[in-house]
mmCIF file of C-alpha atoms in Angstrom:
data_model
loop_
_atom_site.group_PDB
_atom_site.id
_atom_site.type_symbol
_atom_site.label_atom_id
_atom_site.label_comp_id
_atom_site.label_asym_id
_atom_site.label_seq_id
_atom_site.Cartn_x
_atom_site.Cartn_y
_atom_site.Cartn_z
ATOM 1 C CA MET A 1 57.883 76.555 114.232
ATOM 2 C CA GLU A 2 58.723 77.869 110.768
ATOM 3 C CA VAL A 3 61.799 77.749 108.548
ATOM 4 C CA LYS A 4 62.376 80.800 106.416
ATOM 5 C CA PRO A 5 65.102 81.874 104.000
ATOM 6 C CA VAL A 6 67.575 84.433 105.282
ATOM 7 C CA ARG A 7 67.077 87.601 103.259
ATOM 8 C CA THR A 8 67.580 90.685 105.431
ATOM 9 C CA PRO A 9 70.550 91.940 107.478
ATOM 10 C CA ASP A 10 68.577 91.320 110.674
ATOM 11 C CA GLU A 11 67.902 87.724 109.667
ATOM 12 C CA LEU A 12 71.570 87.208 108.804
ATOM 13 C CA ASN A 13 72.525 88.637 112.179
ATOM 14 C CA ALA A 14 70.193 86.160 113.912
ATOM 15 C CA PHE A 15 71.649 83.346 111.777
ATOM 16 C CA ILE A 16 75.219 84.261 112.768
ATOM 17 C CA ARG A 17 74.477 84.657 116.479
ATOM 18 C CA LEU A 18 72.457 81.456 116.923
ATOM 19 C CA PRO A 19 75.457 79.320 118.049
ATOM 20 C CA TRP A 20 75.869 81.453 121.172
ATOM 21 C CA SER A 21 72.611 79.946 122.458
ATOM 22 C CA ILE A 22 73.341 76.408 121.198
ATOM 23 C CA TYR A 23 76.752 76.265 122.912
ATOM 24 C CA HIS A 24 75.958 78.324 125.999
ATOM 25 C CA GLY A 25 78.054 76.982 128.853
ATOM 26 C CA ASP A 26 80.183 74.711 126.623
ATOM 27 C CA PRO A 27 83.854 75.459 127.469
ATOM 28 C CA ASN A 28 85.096 73.727 124.304
ATOM 29 C CA TRP A 29 83.185 75.833 121.779
ATOM 30 C CA VAL A 30 85.287 78.470 120.015
ATOM 31 C CA PRO A 31 83.181 81.495 118.966
ATOM 32 C CA PRO A 32 83.946 82.621 115.415
ATOM 33 C CA LEU A 33 84.632 86.273 114.749
ATOM 34 C CA ILE A 34 81.284 87.869 113.889
ATOM 35 C CA ARG A 35 83.038 90.098 111.359
ATOM 36 C CA ASP A 36 84.411 87.071 109.512
ATOM 37 C CA MET A 37 81.020 85.345 109.460
ATOM 38 C CA LYS A 38 79.352 88.404 107.956
ATOM 39 C CA GLY A 39 82.097 88.563 105.358
ATOM 40 C CA ALA A 40 81.612 84.903 104.431
ATOM 41 C CA PHE A 41 78.002 85.557 103.386
ATOM 42 C CA ASP A 42 78.742 88.816 101.586
ATOM 43 C CA PRO A 43 78.885 88.155 97.810
ATOM 44 C CA GLU A 44 81.045 91.253 97.420
ATOM 45 C CA HIS A 45 83.562 89.915 99.937
ATOM 46 C CA HIS A 46 83.928 86.140 99.660
ATOM 47 C CA PRO A 47 85.021 84.877 96.199
ATOM 48 C CA PHE A 48 83.140 81.586 96.568
ATOM 49 C CA HIS A 49 80.016 83.486 95.524
ATOM 50 C CA GLU A 50 81.620 84.361 92.180
ATOM 51 C CA HIS A 51 81.091 80.833 90.866
ATOM 52 C CA SER A 52 78.524 79.248 93.180
ATOM 53 C CA GLU A 53 75.246 79.929 94.905
ATOM 54 C CA VAL A 54 74.119 79.625 98.524
ATOM 55 C CA GLN A 55 70.899 80.101 100.441
ATOM 56 C CA SER A 56 70.676 80.129 104.222
ATOM 57 C CA PHE A 57 67.619 79.193 106.280
ATOM 58 C CA LEU A 58 66.637 79.989 109.838
ATOM 59 C CA ALA A 59 64.237 77.967 112.004
ATOM 60 C CA ILE A 60 62.086 80.123 114.296
ATOM 61 C CA GLU A 61 60.009 78.785 117.167
ATOM 62 C CA ASP A 62 57.972 80.991 119.488
ATOM 63 C CA GLY A 63 59.789 84.013 118.125
ATOM 64 C CA ARG A 64 63.333 82.779 118.737
ATOM 65 C CA PRO A 65 65.866 81.135 116.426
ATOM 66 C CA VAL A 66 66.313 77.416 117.172
ATOM 67 C CA GLY A 67 68.212 76.174 114.127
ATOM 68 C CA ARG A 68 69.980 77.153 110.943
ATOM 69 C CA ILE A 69 71.390 75.657 107.737
ATOM 70 C CA THR A 70 72.896 76.818 104.445
ATOM 71 C CA ALA A 71 72.212 75.092 101.128
ATOM 72 C CA ILE A 72 75.226 75.253 98.814
ATOM 73 C CA HIS A 73 75.302 74.748 95.044
ATOM 74 C CA ASN A 74 79.034 74.397 94.443
ATOM 75 C CA ARG A 75 79.191 74.574 90.684
ATOM 76 C CA ARG A 76 82.943 73.985 90.583
ATOM 77 C CA HIS A 77 82.488 70.704 92.443
ATOM 78 C CA GLN A 78 79.757 69.672 90.062
ATOM 79 C CA GLU A 79 81.943 70.450 87.043
ATOM 80 C CA PHE A 80 85.180 68.980 88.426
ATOM 81 C CA HIS A 81 83.648 65.691 89.620
ATOM 82 C CA ASP A 82 80.819 65.498 87.099
ATOM 83 C CA GLU A 83 78.290 64.520 89.754
ATOM 84 C CA PRO A 84 74.962 66.170 90.703
ATOM 85 C CA VAL A 85 75.862 66.754 94.363
ATOM 86 C CA GLY A 86 74.789 69.742 96.416
ATOM 87 C CA PHE A 87 75.930 70.560 99.929
ATOM 88 C CA PHE A 88 74.739 71.824 103.265
ATOM 89 C CA GLY A 89 76.778 73.682 105.838
ATOM 90 C CA PHE A 90 76.735 76.021 108.838
ATOM 91 C CA PHE A 91 74.268 73.632 110.467
ATOM 92 C CA GLU A 92 73.333 74.351 114.081
ATOM 93 C CA CYS A 93 70.222 73.094 115.837
ATOM 94 C CA ILE A 94 68.644 72.457 119.204
ATOM 95 C CA ASN A 95 68.200 68.789 120.051
ATOM 96 C CA ASP A 96 64.826 68.477 118.339
ATOM 97 C CA GLU A 97 64.234 66.126 115.421
ATOM 98 C CA HIS A 98 61.302 68.181 114.103
ATOM 99 C CA VAL A 99 63.487 71.267 113.798
ATOM 100 C CA SER A 100 66.389 69.449 112.134
ATOM 101 C CA GLU A 101 64.021 67.667 109.741
ATOM 102 C CA ALA A 102 62.495 70.977 108.676
ATOM 103 C CA LEU A 103 65.946 72.470 108.112
ATOM 104 C CA PHE A 104 67.169 69.509 106.044
ATOM 105 C CA ASP A 105 63.896 69.600 104.081
ATOM 106 C CA ALA A 106 64.368 73.293 103.282
ATOM 107 C CA ALA A 107 67.967 72.875 102.142
ATOM 108 C CA GLY A 108 67.159 69.716 100.191
ATOM 109 C CA SER A 109 64.231 71.315 98.413
ATOM 110 C CA TRP A 110 66.383 74.280 97.365
ATOM 111 C CA LEU A 111 69.067 71.927 96.002
ATOM 112 C CA ARG A 112 66.509 69.693 94.292
ATOM 113 C CA ASP A 113 65.174 72.718 92.424
ATOM 114 C CA ARG A 114 68.644 72.980 90.879
ATOM 115 C CA ASP A 115 68.485 69.393 89.587
ATOM 116 C CA LEU A 116 70.882 68.055 92.231
ATOM 117 C CA LYS A 117 70.370 64.453 93.313
ATOM 118 C CA VAL A 118 72.404 64.191 96.531
ATOM 119 C CA MET A 119 72.860 66.486 99.539
ATOM 120 C CA ARG A 120 76.282 66.156 101.192
ATOM 121 C CA GLY A 121 77.713 67.815 104.257
ATOM 122 C CA PRO A 122 78.489 69.581 106.313
ATOM 123 C CA THR A 123 80.918 71.767 104.407
ATOM 124 C CA SER A 124 81.323 75.498 104.844
ATOM 125 C CA PHE A 125 81.479 76.348 101.939
ATOM 126 C CA SER A 126 83.670 73.628 100.394
ATOM 127 C CA THR A 127 86.118 70.943 101.463
ATOM 128 C CA ASN A 128 88.803 73.618 101.226
ATOM 129 C CA GLU A 129 87.267 75.144 104.351
ATOM 130 C CA THR A 130 85.705 73.665 107.513
ATOM 131 C CA THR A 131 84.311 70.196 106.765
ATOM 132 C CA GLY A 132 82.525 67.386 108.586
ATOM 133 C CA PHE A 133 80.765 66.653 111.839
ATOM 134 C CA LEU A 134 82.900 65.805 114.844
ATOM 135 C CA VAL A 135 82.158 62.124 115.512
ATOM 136 C CA GLY A 136 84.157 61.707 118.691
ATOM 137 C CA GLY A 137 87.563 61.636 120.279
ATOM 138 C CA ARG A 138 89.558 63.509 122.854
ATOM 139 C CA GLU A 139 87.761 66.250 124.778
ATOM 140 C CA GLY A 140 88.829 69.822 124.237
ATOM 141 C CA PRO A 141 88.396 72.789 121.896
ATOM 142 C CA PRO A 142 88.913 72.197 118.179
ATOM 143 C CA MET A 143 92.097 73.282 116.441
ATOM 144 C CA VAL A 144 92.082 76.320 114.159
ATOM 145 C CA MET A 145 89.727 75.844 111.163
ATOM 146 C CA MET A 146 88.422 72.491 112.465
ATOM 147 C CA PRO A 147 84.741 71.754 113.244
ATOM 148 C CA TYR A 148 83.090 71.260 116.601
ATOM 149 C CA ASN A 149 79.509 70.247 117.332
ATOM 150 C CA PRO A 150 77.259 68.500 119.840
ATOM 151 C CA ILE A 151 77.341 64.745 119.287
ATOM 152 C CA TYR A 152 73.548 64.681 118.958
ATOM 153 C CA TYR A 153 73.958 66.265 115.504
ATOM 154 C CA LEU A 154 74.962 62.822 114.243
ATOM 155 C CA GLU A 155 71.733 61.295 115.485
ATOM 156 C CA LEU A 156 69.659 64.095 113.960
ATOM 157 C CA ALA A 157 71.336 63.575 110.590
ATOM 158 C CA GLU A 158 71.087 59.783 110.646
ATOM 159 C CA ARG A 159 67.428 59.830 111.666
ATOM 160 C CA TYR A 160 66.763 62.009 108.638
ATOM 161 C CA GLY A 161 68.348 59.359 106.409
ATOM 162 C CA PHE A 162 71.906 60.594 105.971
ATOM 163 C CA LYS A 163 74.496 57.856 105.401
ATOM 164 C CA PRO A 164 78.267 58.153 105.983
ATOM 165 C CA ALA A 165 80.056 59.273 102.812
ATOM 166 C CA LYS A 166 83.607 59.679 104.090
ATOM 167 C CA ASP A 167 85.450 59.706 107.406
ATOM 168 C CA MET A 168 88.448 61.886 108.168
ATOM 169 C CA VAL A 169 90.807 61.627 111.108
ATOM 170 C CA ALA A 170 92.964 64.030 113.072
ATOM 171 C CA TYR A 171 96.293 62.911 114.499
ATOM 172 C CA TRP A 172 97.946 64.174 117.635
ATOM 173 C CA LEU A 173 101.731 64.242 117.539
ATOM 174 C CA ASN A 174 103.969 64.762 120.524
ATOM 175 C CA ILE A 175 107.597 64.929 119.338
ATOM 176 C CA PRO A 176 109.951 65.895 122.174
ATOM 177 C CA GLU A 177 112.993 64.835 120.132
ATOM 178 C CA THR A 178 113.728 64.766 116.403
ATOM 179 C CA PRO A 179 113.066 61.228 115.089
ATOM 180 C CA GLU A 180 116.303 59.531 114.056
ATOM 181 C CA PHE A 181 114.774 58.035 110.901
ATOM 182 C CA LEU A 182 114.013 61.556 109.630
ATOM 183 C CA LEU A 183 117.619 62.603 110.181
ATOM 184 C CA ARG A 184 118.853 59.566 108.273
ATOM 185 C CA GLY A 185 116.323 60.196 105.536
ATOM 186 C CA GLU A 186 117.412 63.821 105.244
ATOM 187 C CA ARG A 187 120.954 62.818 104.341
ATOM 188 C CA ILE A 188 119.803 60.226 101.821
ATOM 189 C CA VAL A 189 117.171 62.440 100.171
ATOM 190 C CA ALA A 190 119.515 65.412 99.960
ATOM 191 C CA LYS A 191 122.148 63.263 98.266
ATOM 192 C CA ARG A 192 119.742 61.639 95.808
ATOM 193 C CA THR A 193 117.633 64.638 94.862
ATOM 194 C CA GLY A 194 119.586 67.725 95.855
ATOM 195 C CA ALA A 195 116.382 69.097 97.366
ATOM 196 C CA THR A 196 116.556 71.891 99.946
ATOM 197 C CA VAL A 197 114.044 73.387 102.368
ATOM 198 C CA ARG A 198 113.341 77.065 102.863
ATOM 199 C CA ARG A 199 110.744 79.098 104.727
ATOM 200 C CA ILE A 200 108.161 81.366 103.134
ATOM 201 C CA ARG A 201 109.403 84.783 102.017
ATOM 202 C CA MET A 202 106.870 87.215 103.440
ATOM 203 C CA ASP A 203 108.399 90.106 101.507
ATOM 204 C CA ARG A 204 107.514 88.261 98.274
ATOM 205 C CA PHE A 205 104.135 87.063 99.456
ATOM 206 C CA GLU A 206 102.337 87.283 96.103
ATOM 207 C CA GLU A 207 105.005 85.200 94.373
ATOM 208 C CA GLU A 208 104.858 82.614 97.128
ATOM 209 C CA LEU A 209 101.069 82.426 96.781
ATOM 210 C CA ALA A 210 101.419 81.601 93.105
ATOM 211 C CA ILE A 211 103.668 78.664 94.055
ATOM 212 C CA VAL A 212 101.188 77.450 96.680
ATOM 213 C CA ARG A 213 98.350 77.683 94.176
ATOM 214 C CA ARG A 214 100.196 75.565 91.617
ATOM 215 C CA ILE A 215 101.348 72.864 94.032
ATOM 216 C CA TYR A 216 98.071 72.726 95.961
ATOM 217 C CA ASN A 217 95.854 72.294 92.922
ATOM 218 C CA SER A 218 98.259 69.692 91.507
ATOM 219 C CA ALA A 219 99.066 67.670 94.632
ATOM 220 C CA TRP A 220 95.470 67.332 95.870
ATOM 221 C CA GLU A 221 93.586 66.932 92.585
ATOM 222 C CA LYS A 222 92.981 63.192 93.037
ATOM 223 C CA ASN A 223 91.779 63.451 96.654
ATOM 224 C CA TRP A 224 88.165 62.648 97.467
ATOM 225 C CA GLY A 225 85.996 65.750 97.416
ATOM 226 C CA PHE A 226 88.795 68.052 96.270
ATOM 227 C CA VAL A 227 87.878 71.090 94.202
ATOM 228 C CA PRO A 228 90.614 73.343 92.771
ATOM 229 C CA MET A 229 90.633 76.756 94.384
ATOM 230 C CA THR A 230 90.378 79.796 92.144
ATOM 231 C CA ASP A 231 93.056 82.468 92.267
ATOM 232 C CA ALA A 232 90.628 84.726 94.091
ATOM 233 C CA GLU A 233 89.824 82.043 96.694
ATOM 234 C CA ILE A 234 93.494 81.398 97.444
ATOM 235 C CA ASP A 235 94.160 85.135 97.682
ATOM 236 C CA PHE A 236 91.187 85.506 100.027
ATOM 237 C CA MET A 237 92.254 82.648 102.294
ATOM 238 C CA ALA A 238 95.828 83.915 102.339
ATOM 239 C CA ALA A 239 94.664 87.376 103.396
ATOM 240 C CA GLU A 240 92.562 85.833 106.185
ATOM 241 C CA LEU A 241 95.445 83.696 107.467
ATOM 242 C CA LYS A 242 98.346 86.101 106.939
ATOM 243 C CA PRO A 243 97.992 87.805 110.358
ATOM 244 C CA ILE A 244 98.531 84.466 112.152
ATOM 245 C CA VAL A 245 101.121 82.950 109.801
ATOM 246 C CA ASP A 246 104.485 82.152 111.373
ATOM 247 C CA PRO A 247 107.057 82.273 108.518
ATOM 248 C CA ASP A 248 109.134 79.582 110.222
ATOM 249 C CA LEU A 249 106.256 77.106 109.891
ATOM 250 C CA VAL A 250 105.323 77.599 106.223
ATOM 251 C CA LEU A 251 108.010 75.739 104.299
ATOM 252 C CA PHE A 252 108.863 74.999 100.676
ATOM 253 C CA VAL A 253 111.075 72.297 99.161
ATOM 254 C CA GLU A 254 113.009 73.168 96.009
ATOM 255 C CA ASP A 255 114.895 71.017 93.508
ATOM 256 C CA PRO A 256 118.558 71.775 92.631
ATOM 257 C CA ASP A 257 117.383 74.331 90.045
ATOM 258 C CA GLY A 258 115.396 76.240 92.652
ATOM 259 C CA GLN A 259 112.018 75.016 91.407
ATOM 260 C CA PRO A 260 109.437 74.438 94.192
ATOM 261 C CA ILE A 261 108.332 70.817 94.383
ATOM 262 C CA GLY A 262 106.458 70.736 97.698
ATOM 263 C CA PHE A 263 105.197 72.844 100.571
ATOM 264 C CA THR A 264 103.588 72.589 103.965
ATOM 265 C CA LEU A 265 101.225 74.994 105.696
ATOM 266 C CA VAL A 266 101.387 74.863 109.487
ATOM 267 C CA LEU A 267 99.538 77.334 111.687
ATOM 268 C CA PRO A 268 99.777 78.089 115.382
ATOM 269 C CA ASP A 269 96.502 77.092 117.040
ATOM 270 C CA PHE A 270 94.901 80.534 117.010
ATOM 271 C CA ASN A 271 91.725 79.024 118.443
ATOM 272 C CA GLN A 272 93.431 79.346 121.817
ATOM 273 C CA VAL A 273 93.095 83.100 121.249
ATOM 274 C CA LEU A 274 89.607 83.116 119.684
ATOM 275 C CA LEU A 275 88.333 81.134 122.655
ATOM 276 C CA ARG A 276 88.753 84.273 124.760
ATOM 277 C CA MET A 277 87.458 86.908 122.325
ATOM 278 C CA ASN A 278 83.767 85.889 122.211
ATOM 279 C CA GLY A 279 83.512 86.717 118.522
ATOM 280 C CA ARG A 280 84.315 90.411 118.893
ATOM 281 C CA LEU A 281 87.122 92.769 117.929
ATOM 282 C CA THR A 282 86.736 95.252 120.758
ATOM 283 C CA PRO A 283 89.848 96.953 122.190
ATOM 284 C CA LEU A 284 89.708 94.586 125.167
ATOM 285 C CA ALA A 285 89.350 91.536 122.901
ATOM 286 C CA ILE A 286 92.292 92.670 120.776
ATOM 287 C CA ALA A 287 94.393 93.171 123.906
ATOM 288 C CA LYS A 288 93.514 89.626 124.988
ATOM 289 C CA ALA A 289 94.437 88.336 121.531
ATOM 290 C CA LEU A 290 97.871 89.933 121.654
ATOM 291 C CA TRP A 291 98.471 88.521 125.123
ATOM 292 C CA TYR A 292 97.326 84.951 124.460
ATOM 293 C CA LYS A 293 98.947 84.817 121.006
ATOM 294 C CA ARG A 294 102.310 84.690 122.765
ATOM 295 C CA LYS A 295 101.155 81.713 124.824
ATOM 296 C CA ILE A 296 100.161 79.398 121.948
ATOM 297 C CA ARG A 297 101.905 76.073 122.467
ATOM 298 C CA HIS A 298 100.284 73.876 119.849
ATOM 299 C CA LEU A 299 100.155 73.932 116.077
ATOM 300 C CA ARG A 300 98.154 72.381 113.275
ATOM 301 C CA VAL A 301 99.610 70.873 110.110
ATOM 302 C CA ILE A 302 96.908 71.894 107.639
ATOM 303 C CA ALA A 303 98.464 70.927 104.330
ATOM 304 C CA LEU A 304 101.526 69.051 103.131
ATOM 305 C CA GLY A 305 101.881 68.296 99.449
ATOM 306 C CA VAL A 306 104.502 67.202 96.938
ATOM 307 C CA VAL A 307 104.227 67.369 93.146
ATOM 308 C CA GLN A 308 103.630 64.041 91.422
ATOM 309 C CA ALA A 309 107.131 63.595 89.968
ATOM 310 C CA TYR A 310 108.758 63.725 93.408
ATOM 311 C CA ARG A 311 106.358 61.604 95.438
ATOM 312 C CA GLY A 312 107.766 58.547 97.157
ATOM 313 C CA LYS A 313 111.250 60.051 97.300
ATOM 314 C CA GLY A 314 111.231 61.247 100.899
ATOM 315 C CA ILE A 315 110.481 64.903 100.148
ATOM 316 C CA ASP A 316 107.646 64.873 102.672
ATOM 317 C CA GLY A 317 110.169 63.816 105.327
ATOM 318 C CA LEU A 318 112.194 66.971 104.651
ATOM 319 C CA LEU A 319 109.097 69.087 105.270
ATOM 320 C CA TYR A 320 108.216 67.256 108.495
ATOM 321 C CA LEU A 321 111.787 67.619 109.705
ATOM 322 C CA GLY A 322 111.836 71.330 108.946
ATOM 323 C CA VAL A 323 108.613 71.899 110.885
ATOM 324 C CA ILE A 324 109.817 69.841 113.866
ATOM 325 C CA ARG A 325 113.078 71.769 114.055
ATOM 326 C CA ASN A 326 111.562 75.217 113.719
ATOM 327 C CA ALA A 327 108.717 74.486 116.114
ATOM 328 C CA ALA A 328 111.155 73.156 118.727
ATOM 329 C CA LYS A 329 113.016 76.487 118.672
ATOM 330 C CA LYS A 330 109.759 78.126 119.731
ATOM 331 C CA GLY A 331 109.158 75.676 122.551
ATOM 332 C CA ILE A 332 106.471 73.784 120.591
ATOM 333 C CA ASN A 333 106.718 69.999 120.328
ATOM 334 C CA SER A 334 103.101 68.914 119.917
ATOM 335 C CA GLY A 335 100.134 69.520 117.703
ATOM 336 C CA GLU A 336 97.594 68.156 115.276
ATOM 337 C CA GLN A 337 97.764 66.991 111.684
ATOM 338 C CA SER A 338 94.368 67.195 110.077
ATOM 339 C CA TRP A 339 92.364 66.332 108.377
ATOM 340 C CA VAL A 340 93.487 63.070 106.769
ATOM 341 C CA LEU A 341 91.125 60.892 104.767
ATOM 342 C CA ASP A 342 90.431 57.683 106.654
ATOM 343 C CA ASP A 343 91.449 55.606 103.622
ATOM 344 C CA ASN A 344 94.631 57.554 102.822
ATOM 345 C CA VAL A 345 96.840 54.629 103.805
ATOM 346 C CA LYS A 346 100.200 56.102 102.776
ATOM 347 C CA MET A 347 99.842 59.375 104.621
ATOM 348 C CA ARG A 348 98.437 57.698 107.700
ATOM 349 C CA ALA A 349 101.388 55.285 107.766
ATOM 350 C CA ALA A 350 103.856 58.176 107.534
ATOM 351 C CA ILE A 351 102.210 60.047 110.414
ATOM 352 C CA GLU A 352 101.998 56.935 112.579
ATOM 353 C CA LYS A 353 105.692 56.238 111.951
ATOM 354 C CA MET A 354 106.401 59.555 113.685
ATOM 355 C CA GLY A 355 104.272 58.488 116.640
ATOM 356 C CA GLY A 356 101.000 60.125 115.653
ATOM 357 C CA ASP A 357 97.800 58.841 117.256
ATOM 358 C CA VAL A 358 94.269 59.282 115.936
ATOM 359 C CA TYR A 359 92.610 61.409 118.581
ATOM 360 C CA ARG A 360 89.537 62.771 116.778
ATOM 361 C CA ARG A 361 87.304 61.570 113.951
ATOM 362 C CA TYR A 362 85.068 63.532 111.590
ATOM 363 C CA ARG A 363 82.395 62.482 109.103
ATOM 364 C CA VAL A 364 80.734 63.776 105.961
ATOM 365 C CA TYR A 365 77.235 62.461 105.180
ATOM 366 C CA ASP A 366 75.133 61.956 102.028
ATOM 367 C CA VAL A 367 71.402 61.727 101.569
ATOM 368 C CA ALA A 368 69.555 61.129 98.312
ATOM 369 C CA LEU A 369 67.257 63.949 97.242
#
């Protein structure tokens, strides 16, 4: 068995396709689009490469790929948090400690050569994207942009010496009727603040993105692991998500002067479509996507943020209420809010007040280099 850096297009292709053998026969695994995976590792395509550096590795045994990992030097994280932390991501491996150890060694050595003292992960590429190992919870496919993995990955990581760095939770909400306390709060908040809710204006998409960028980088700046997204990264993510955005589920709150003070990003669970496409964009796969897109009955609350000056004034309740109302019109009354930091007491209390239950848990690990 050898671990070698991914250099050629053929090696990248083997790296991308490895999960099809790892998850063979697993009905809960959602195959990523091969096109999107190739784009993620293309420095000319993904803006993460403009400020940071990555190196992928592939483990080969008896001529076949048996594991993979990507070492990530996120320079923006290092600058923003002033800590010598590197990352690993895109980890997949057969249930073999010797293979996983060799992969972690390869990634760690690459990060150590860049004077980094800790390896953290998994993140792909940053906490703004897919983050964490699935620790446990309710069976079923992951929601859109959420991780999924065999549980033995935890044992492989912990045997290597990784220690838990942070846990995140996902809540399941089933809201058949609009909570009365939100209706009462709406009247009070509207009277006190004059705030109003509106949906995203798709015909002014670039202007709306600028608002999202400002609120996102302001509202999340004190969160654990947060790194501000560059303009290019937000534009890239927006372009990736735009085809599945439902304008009724992306909402803004404005003050009486029309200034945006909060927003929420909610997506239909497009994984219910990807589950049937097997990573390809063939005519048949596209036809399936169009058919199953109409049958999506769950959603994911990805982000909900309010600027500092308006926190604690019930603005978040206006956003929740707007999502509940608009989703109900589409026949949707359940979904996931994720991820939420395990120690984010205020947000967890707000979700639980609406009846949310923790139904999955995720974990990020650290190991000293």
